Amino acid sequence: MGVSLLFLALGGTLLFYGGDWLVDGIQRLAVEFRIPLVIVAFVVMGFGTSAPELFVAVQAMLSAAPDVAVGNVVGSNIANLLLVLALAALIKPLAIASDILRVDGGAMLLAALSFGVVAQDAVVSRADAATLLLGMAIYLLLRWHCLEDEENAETNGTKGLATAIGWCVAALIALPVGAYLFIDGAVGLAGSLGISEALIGLTAVAIGTSLPEMAACVAAALRRQPDLILGGILGSNVFNGTIVLGSAALVAPITVADSFIDYWIPIMVVASLVSLVFLRTGFVLSRKEASVMLVGYAVVFLL
């Protein structure tokens, strides 16, 4: 058990810092290449913070642990909304533009519903994976089409292209190593304690891989940048339900346990709906609504 805990801690640390380094590196690259900030918020940040989930899900399938792969995606999406988004709103109520809610919020809900549909036969096949990846490509094209013409991204004291590439390289080394250690530790801990891999995936793995989103969103809330928060969370959930799940299923078809079909995936869909409803009321996520979301996050694990 001691070795499993050590691997879990080391893996989680590498995932946390690796995701943070990747986001920082990509943001610096965006500045260097004068990419509009909105792209960083909706696409780059969303993908960067989903990188840990991607590495964990693929490594889980290589380790023949499908419950960890599915639990990682479902649990991470629930945590992103009911935990990470709520914590950011507690720091500072989040205002949201209607076009963000319509395009990115709609894409997040569609991704969650698509996950539920492809999982109904208890298997996410390679054909399902191809469909999910195609959906992600369509989303990116739509997002690009909806971008308004903006000024170039604001500079933030970037140290240059070499520094940006260095952060990305460091992240791309830390993330797969962290994923391997984290999965190995999670599966070993589940066996030692008699806990199901599904529960480990939904809790320890999901929250661990959501740490980059949490760190980025808390920092953005302190800097009063709601677009980065919403873009990161909504984009991350879309990536999780399409690229992350699809990539894992390309490695090997994913067997989906009944507990996910009957309970956890519906919870993910409900969490998506509730979050969008709260964001739609006045186009602000208030501290009161955020508190309800945090309570809901605790309740879903007690039922």
Short mmCIF file of C-alpha atoms in Angstrom, two decimals:
data_model
loop_
_atom_site.label_atom_id
_atom_site.label_comp_id
_atom_site.label_asym_id
_atom_site.label_seq_id
_atom_site.Cartn_x
_atom_site.Cartn_y
_atom_site.Cartn_z
CA MET A 1 0.00 0.00 0.00
CA GLY A 2 2.90 2.34 0.81
CA VAL A 3 4.31 2.09 -2.70
CA SER A 4 0.84 2.71 -4.20
CA LEU A 5 0.40 5.83 -2.08
CA LEU A 6 3.84 7.06 -3.09
CA PHE A 7 3.08 6.50 -6.78
CA LEU A 8 -0.29 8.22 -6.35
CA ALA A 9 1.33 11.25 -4.72
CA LEU A 10 4.20 11.49 -7.22
CA GLY A 11 1.88 10.98 -10.17
CA GLY A 12 -0.60 13.57 -8.93
CA THR A 13 2.20 16.08 -8.40
CA LEU A 14 3.57 15.57 -11.90
CA LEU A 15 0.08 15.81 -13.39
CA PHE A 16 -0.62 19.02 -11.48
CA TYR A 17 2.60 20.77 -12.44
CA GLY A 18 2.68 19.25 -15.93
CA GLY A 19 -0.78 20.57 -16.73
CA ASP A 20 0.14 23.98 -15.32
CA TRP A 21 3.38 24.08 -17.34
CA LEU A 22 1.51 23.10 -20.51
CA VAL A 23 -1.06 25.86 -20.07
CA ASP A 24 1.67 28.41 -19.32
CA GLY A 25 3.74 27.30 -22.31
CA ILE A 26 0.78 27.37 -24.71
CA GLN A 27 -0.29 30.79 -23.45
CA ARG A 28 3.21 32.10 -24.08
CA LEU A 29 3.16 30.58 -27.56
CA ALA A 30 -0.18 32.28 -28.18
CA VAL A 31 1.38 35.62 -27.29
CA GLU A 32 4.47 34.96 -29.41
CA PHE A 33 2.37 34.08 -32.46
CA ARG A 34 -0.20 36.80 -31.72
CA ILE A 35 -3.15 34.42 -31.35
CA PRO A 36 -6.25 36.18 -29.95
CA LEU A 37 -6.81 35.62 -26.23
CA VAL A 38 -10.25 34.14 -26.85
CA ILE A 39 -8.65 31.16 -28.64
CA VAL A 40 -6.49 30.53 -25.59
CA ALA A 41 -9.61 30.61 -23.42
CA PHE A 42 -11.85 28.38 -25.53
CA VAL A 43 -9.46 26.00 -27.23
CA VAL A 44 -5.88 26.12 -26.02
CA MET A 45 -6.61 26.34 -22.30
CA GLY A 46 -9.38 23.78 -22.60
CA PHE A 47 -7.07 21.29 -24.29
CA GLY A 48 -4.08 22.07 -22.09
CA THR A 49 -5.94 21.41 -18.86
CA SER A 50 -7.46 18.24 -20.34
CA ALA A 51 -4.02 16.81 -21.13
CA PRO A 52 -3.78 14.96 -17.76
CA GLU A 53 -7.16 13.31 -18.38
CA LEU A 54 -5.99 12.31 -21.87
CA PHE A 55 -2.79 10.69 -20.63
CA VAL A 56 -4.57 9.00 -17.71
CA ALA A 57 -7.38 7.60 -19.90
CA VAL A 58 -4.98 6.24 -22.54
CA GLN A 59 -2.68 4.77 -19.89
CA ALA A 60 -5.70 3.21 -18.17
CA MET A 61 -6.64 1.36 -21.35
CA LEU A 62 -3.04 0.26 -21.88
CA SER A 63 -3.22 -1.11 -18.33
CA ALA A 64 -6.58 -2.80 -19.04
CA ALA A 65 -8.41 -0.66 -16.47
CA PRO A 66 -11.52 0.61 -18.35
CA ASP A 67 -13.34 1.64 -15.16
CA VAL A 68 -10.52 4.05 -14.37
CA ALA A 69 -10.66 5.50 -17.90
CA VAL A 70 -14.43 6.06 -17.80
CA GLY A 71 -14.42 7.19 -14.17
CA ASN A 72 -11.65 9.64 -14.96
CA VAL A 73 -13.67 11.32 -17.74
CA VAL A 74 -17.04 11.29 -15.97
CA GLY A 75 -15.66 12.22 -12.56
CA SER A 76 -13.46 14.95 -13.99
CA ASN A 77 -16.37 16.53 -15.88
CA ILE A 78 -18.51 16.50 -12.73
CA ALA A 79 -15.66 17.92 -10.65
CA ASN A 80 -14.93 20.62 -13.24
CA LEU A 81 -18.48 21.93 -12.95
CA LEU A 82 -19.64 21.29 -9.39
CA LEU A 83 -16.26 21.75 -7.71
CA VAL A 84 -13.80 23.79 -9.81
CA LEU A 85 -16.31 26.19 -11.42
CA ALA A 86 -18.12 26.61 -8.10
CA LEU A 87 -14.91 27.39 -6.20
CA ALA A 88 -13.97 30.01 -8.79
CA ALA A 89 -17.44 31.63 -8.46
CA LEU A 90 -17.11 31.70 -4.68
CA ILE A 91 -13.97 33.80 -5.08
CA LYS A 92 -15.64 36.10 -7.60
CA PRO A 93 -19.13 35.75 -9.16
CA LEU A 94 -18.68 34.91 -12.83
CA ALA A 95 -20.26 36.96 -15.60
CA ILE A 96 -20.69 35.16 -18.92
CA ALA A 97 -21.40 36.41 -22.42
CA SER A 98 -24.46 34.97 -24.14
CA ASP A 99 -22.47 33.73 -27.16
CA ILE A 100 -20.12 31.77 -24.90
CA LEU A 101 -23.07 30.09 -23.20
CA ARG A 102 -24.77 29.34 -26.51
CA VAL A 103 -21.79 27.91 -28.40
CA ASP A 104 -19.49 26.43 -25.75
CA GLY A 105 -22.21 25.61 -23.24
CA GLY A 106 -24.21 23.91 -25.96
CA ALA A 107 -21.14 21.96 -27.08
CA MET A 108 -20.49 20.81 -23.51
CA LEU A 109 -24.07 19.56 -23.10
CA LEU A 110 -23.99 17.85 -26.50
CA ALA A 111 -20.71 16.12 -25.61
CA ALA A 112 -22.20 14.85 -22.33
CA LEU A 113 -25.33 13.58 -24.08
CA SER A 114 -23.23 11.94 -26.80
CA PHE A 115 -21.22 10.13 -24.15
CA GLY A 116 -24.45 8.80 -22.69
CA VAL A 117 -25.68 7.62 -26.08
CA VAL A 118 -22.50 5.77 -27.10
CA ALA A 119 -22.28 4.14 -23.65
CA GLN A 120 -25.81 2.70 -23.74
CA ASP A 121 -24.64 -0.60 -25.24
CA ALA A 122 -22.01 -0.83 -22.46
CA VAL A 123 -19.12 -0.47 -24.94
CA VAL A 124 -17.41 2.57 -26.43
CA SER A 125 -16.16 1.07 -29.69
CA ARG A 126 -13.56 2.38 -32.09
CA ALA A 127 -16.43 3.47 -34.37
CA ASP A 128 -17.89 5.44 -31.44
CA ALA A 129 -14.43 6.92 -30.85
CA ALA A 130 -14.22 8.08 -34.47
CA THR A 131 -17.65 9.71 -34.14
CA LEU A 132 -16.62 11.55 -30.97
CA LEU A 133 -13.39 12.78 -32.54
CA LEU A 134 -15.30 13.97 -35.61
CA GLY A 135 -17.67 15.84 -33.31
CA MET A 136 -14.71 17.57 -31.69
CA ALA A 137 -13.40 18.61 -35.12
CA ILE A 138 -16.81 20.09 -35.98
CA TYR A 139 -16.88 21.94 -32.66
CA LEU A 140 -13.46 23.48 -33.31
CA LEU A 141 -14.51 24.60 -36.78
CA LEU A 142 -17.69 26.11 -35.35
CA ARG A 143 -15.75 27.83 -32.60
CA TRP A 144 -13.32 29.31 -35.07
CA HIS A 145 -16.20 30.52 -37.25
CA CYS A 146 -17.86 32.21 -34.27
CA LEU A 147 -14.74 34.10 -33.23
CA GLU A 148 -15.06 37.83 -33.52
CA ASP A 149 -12.27 39.84 -35.05
CA GLU A 150 -10.18 41.00 -32.13
CA GLU A 151 -6.97 42.74 -31.44
CA ASN A 152 -3.92 40.64 -30.90
CA ALA A 153 -3.53 38.97 -27.53
CA GLU A 154 -2.20 41.15 -24.74
CA THR A 155 1.38 40.54 -23.80
CA ASN A 156 2.08 39.46 -20.24
CA GLY A 157 5.82 39.69 -19.97
CA THR A 158 6.59 36.62 -22.05
CA LYS A 159 10.21 35.51 -21.92
CA GLY A 160 10.24 34.48 -25.53
CA LEU A 161 9.63 31.57 -27.80
CA ALA A 162 12.40 29.39 -26.33
CA THR A 163 10.89 29.67 -22.85
CA ALA A 164 7.43 28.80 -24.16
CA ILE A 165 8.73 25.73 -25.97
CA GLY A 166 10.68 24.74 -22.86
CA TRP A 167 7.54 24.78 -20.70
CA CYS A 168 5.67 22.69 -23.27
CA VAL A 169 8.47 20.12 -23.52
CA ALA A 170 8.72 19.85 -19.73
CA ALA A 171 4.97 19.36 -19.52
CA LEU A 172 4.89 16.70 -22.21
CA ILE A 173 7.51 14.75 -20.26
CA ALA A 174 5.85 15.21 -16.87
CA LEU A 175 2.31 14.33 -18.00
CA PRO A 176 2.79 10.79 -19.34
CA VAL A 177 5.16 9.88 -16.48
CA GLY A 178 2.68 11.30 -13.98
CA ALA A 179 -0.19 9.46 -15.63
CA TYR A 180 1.66 6.15 -15.47
CA LEU A 181 2.52 6.58 -11.78
CA PHE A 182 -0.95 7.84 -10.91
CA ILE A 183 -2.79 4.98 -12.61
CA ASP A 184 -0.42 2.39 -11.16
CA GLY A 185 -0.90 3.84 -7.70
CA ALA A 186 -4.68 4.13 -8.06
CA VAL A 187 -5.16 0.56 -9.26
CA GLY A 188 -2.80 -0.77 -6.57
CA LEU A 189 -4.58 1.20 -3.85
CA ALA A 190 -7.97 -0.04 -5.04
CA GLY A 191 -6.76 -3.63 -4.79
CA SER A 192 -5.22 -3.12 -1.33
CA LEU A 193 -8.34 -1.51 0.15
CA GLY A 194 -10.90 -3.61 -1.70
CA ILE A 195 -12.26 -0.47 -3.37
CA SER A 196 -13.60 -0.74 -6.91
CA GLU A 197 -11.58 0.80 -9.70
CA ALA A 198 -14.71 2.70 -10.76
CA LEU A 199 -14.88 4.55 -7.43
CA ILE A 200 -11.13 5.28 -7.51
CA GLY A 201 -11.53 6.67 -11.03
CA LEU A 202 -14.48 8.83 -10.05
CA THR A 203 -12.79 10.35 -7.00
CA ALA A 204 -9.01 10.26 -6.60
CA VAL A 205 -8.16 10.07 -10.29
CA ALA A 206 -10.86 12.53 -11.41
CA ILE A 207 -10.01 15.16 -8.80
CA GLY A 208 -6.28 14.63 -9.31
CA THR A 209 -6.55 15.26 -13.04
CA SER A 210 -8.84 18.26 -12.39
CA LEU A 211 -6.13 20.01 -10.39
CA PRO A 212 -4.78 21.90 -13.46
CA GLU A 213 -8.27 23.29 -14.13
CA MET A 214 -8.62 24.21 -10.46
CA ALA A 215 -5.26 25.98 -10.31
CA ALA A 216 -5.87 27.85 -13.58
CA CYS A 217 -9.44 28.85 -12.66
CA VAL A 218 -8.57 30.05 -9.15
CA ALA A 219 -5.74 32.14 -10.61
CA ALA A 220 -8.09 33.54 -13.28
CA ALA A 221 -10.75 34.32 -10.64
CA LEU A 222 -8.23 36.24 -8.55
CA ARG A 223 -7.29 38.18 -11.69
CA ARG A 224 -10.98 38.71 -12.58
CA GLN A 225 -10.85 36.94 -15.93
CA PRO A 226 -14.20 35.10 -16.17
CA ASP A 227 -13.82 34.35 -19.89
CA LEU A 228 -10.71 32.28 -19.19
CA ILE A 229 -12.54 30.37 -16.45
CA LEU A 230 -15.64 29.58 -18.49
CA GLY A 231 -13.62 28.90 -21.60
CA GLY A 232 -11.30 26.57 -19.72
CA ILE A 233 -14.05 24.61 -17.94
CA LEU A 234 -16.47 24.32 -20.85
CA GLY A 235 -13.68 23.59 -23.31
CA SER A 236 -12.12 21.03 -20.97
CA ASN A 237 -15.40 19.14 -20.60
CA VAL A 238 -15.89 19.06 -24.36
CA PHE A 239 -12.34 17.75 -24.85
CA ASN A 240 -12.83 15.15 -22.10
CA GLY A 241 -16.00 13.78 -23.65
CA THR A 242 -14.62 13.66 -27.17
CA ILE A 243 -10.83 13.59 -27.58
CA VAL A 244 -10.02 12.00 -24.20
CA LEU A 245 -12.71 9.32 -24.36
CA GLY A 246 -12.23 8.81 -28.10
CA SER A 247 -8.45 8.46 -27.81
CA ALA A 248 -8.80 5.90 -25.02
CA ALA A 249 -11.33 3.91 -27.05
CA LEU A 250 -8.99 3.91 -30.04
CA VAL A 251 -6.40 2.12 -27.89
CA ALA A 252 -8.99 -0.54 -27.05
CA PRO A 253 -12.82 -0.62 -26.96
CA ILE A 254 -13.95 0.55 -23.52
CA THR A 255 -16.34 -1.61 -21.50
CA VAL A 256 -18.70 0.66 -19.55
CA ALA A 257 -19.90 -0.68 -16.20
CA ASP A 258 -23.60 -0.57 -15.26
CA SER A 259 -22.90 1.89 -12.43
CA PHE A 260 -21.78 4.47 -15.00
CA ILE A 261 -24.75 3.90 -17.30
CA ASP A 262 -27.33 3.90 -14.52
CA TYR A 263 -25.95 6.62 -12.24
CA TRP A 264 -22.71 8.46 -12.97
CA ILE A 265 -23.25 9.45 -16.61
CA PRO A 266 -26.78 10.74 -15.84
CA ILE A 267 -25.27 12.70 -12.94
CA MET A 268 -22.76 14.22 -15.37
CA VAL A 269 -25.57 15.24 -17.72
CA VAL A 270 -27.61 16.73 -14.85
CA ALA A 271 -24.54 18.62 -13.59
CA SER A 272 -24.08 20.05 -17.09
CA LEU A 273 -27.73 21.12 -17.27
CA VAL A 274 -27.77 22.66 -13.79
CA SER A 275 -24.56 24.58 -14.45
CA LEU A 276 -25.93 25.98 -17.70
CA VAL A 277 -29.21 26.98 -16.04
CA PHE A 278 -27.34 28.78 -13.25
CA LEU A 279 -25.10 30.52 -15.79
CA ARG A 280 -28.19 31.53 -17.81
CA THR A 281 -29.88 33.28 -14.85
CA GLY A 282 -28.73 36.84 -15.38
CA PHE A 283 -25.66 35.48 -17.18
CA VAL A 284 -23.87 35.44 -13.82
CA LEU A 285 -22.90 32.51 -11.62
CA SER A 286 -23.45 33.86 -8.11
CA ARG A 287 -21.90 32.74 -4.83
CA LYS A 288 -25.28 31.33 -3.74
CA GLU A 289 -25.52 29.19 -6.87
CA ALA A 290 -21.90 28.14 -6.45
CA SER A 291 -22.65 27.00 -2.89
CA VAL A 292 -25.55 24.88 -4.16
CA MET A 293 -23.23 23.29 -6.70
CA LEU A 294 -20.63 22.44 -4.05
CA VAL A 295 -23.29 20.85 -1.83
CA GLY A 296 -24.53 18.91 -4.85
CA TYR A 297 -21.02 17.63 -5.50
CA ALA A 298 -20.84 16.23 -1.97
CA VAL A 299 -24.34 14.76 -2.15
CA VAL A 300 -23.79 12.75 -5.35
CA PHE A 301 -21.15 10.66 -3.58
CA LEU A 302 -23.40 10.04 -0.55
CA LEU A 303 -26.46 8.72 -2.41
#
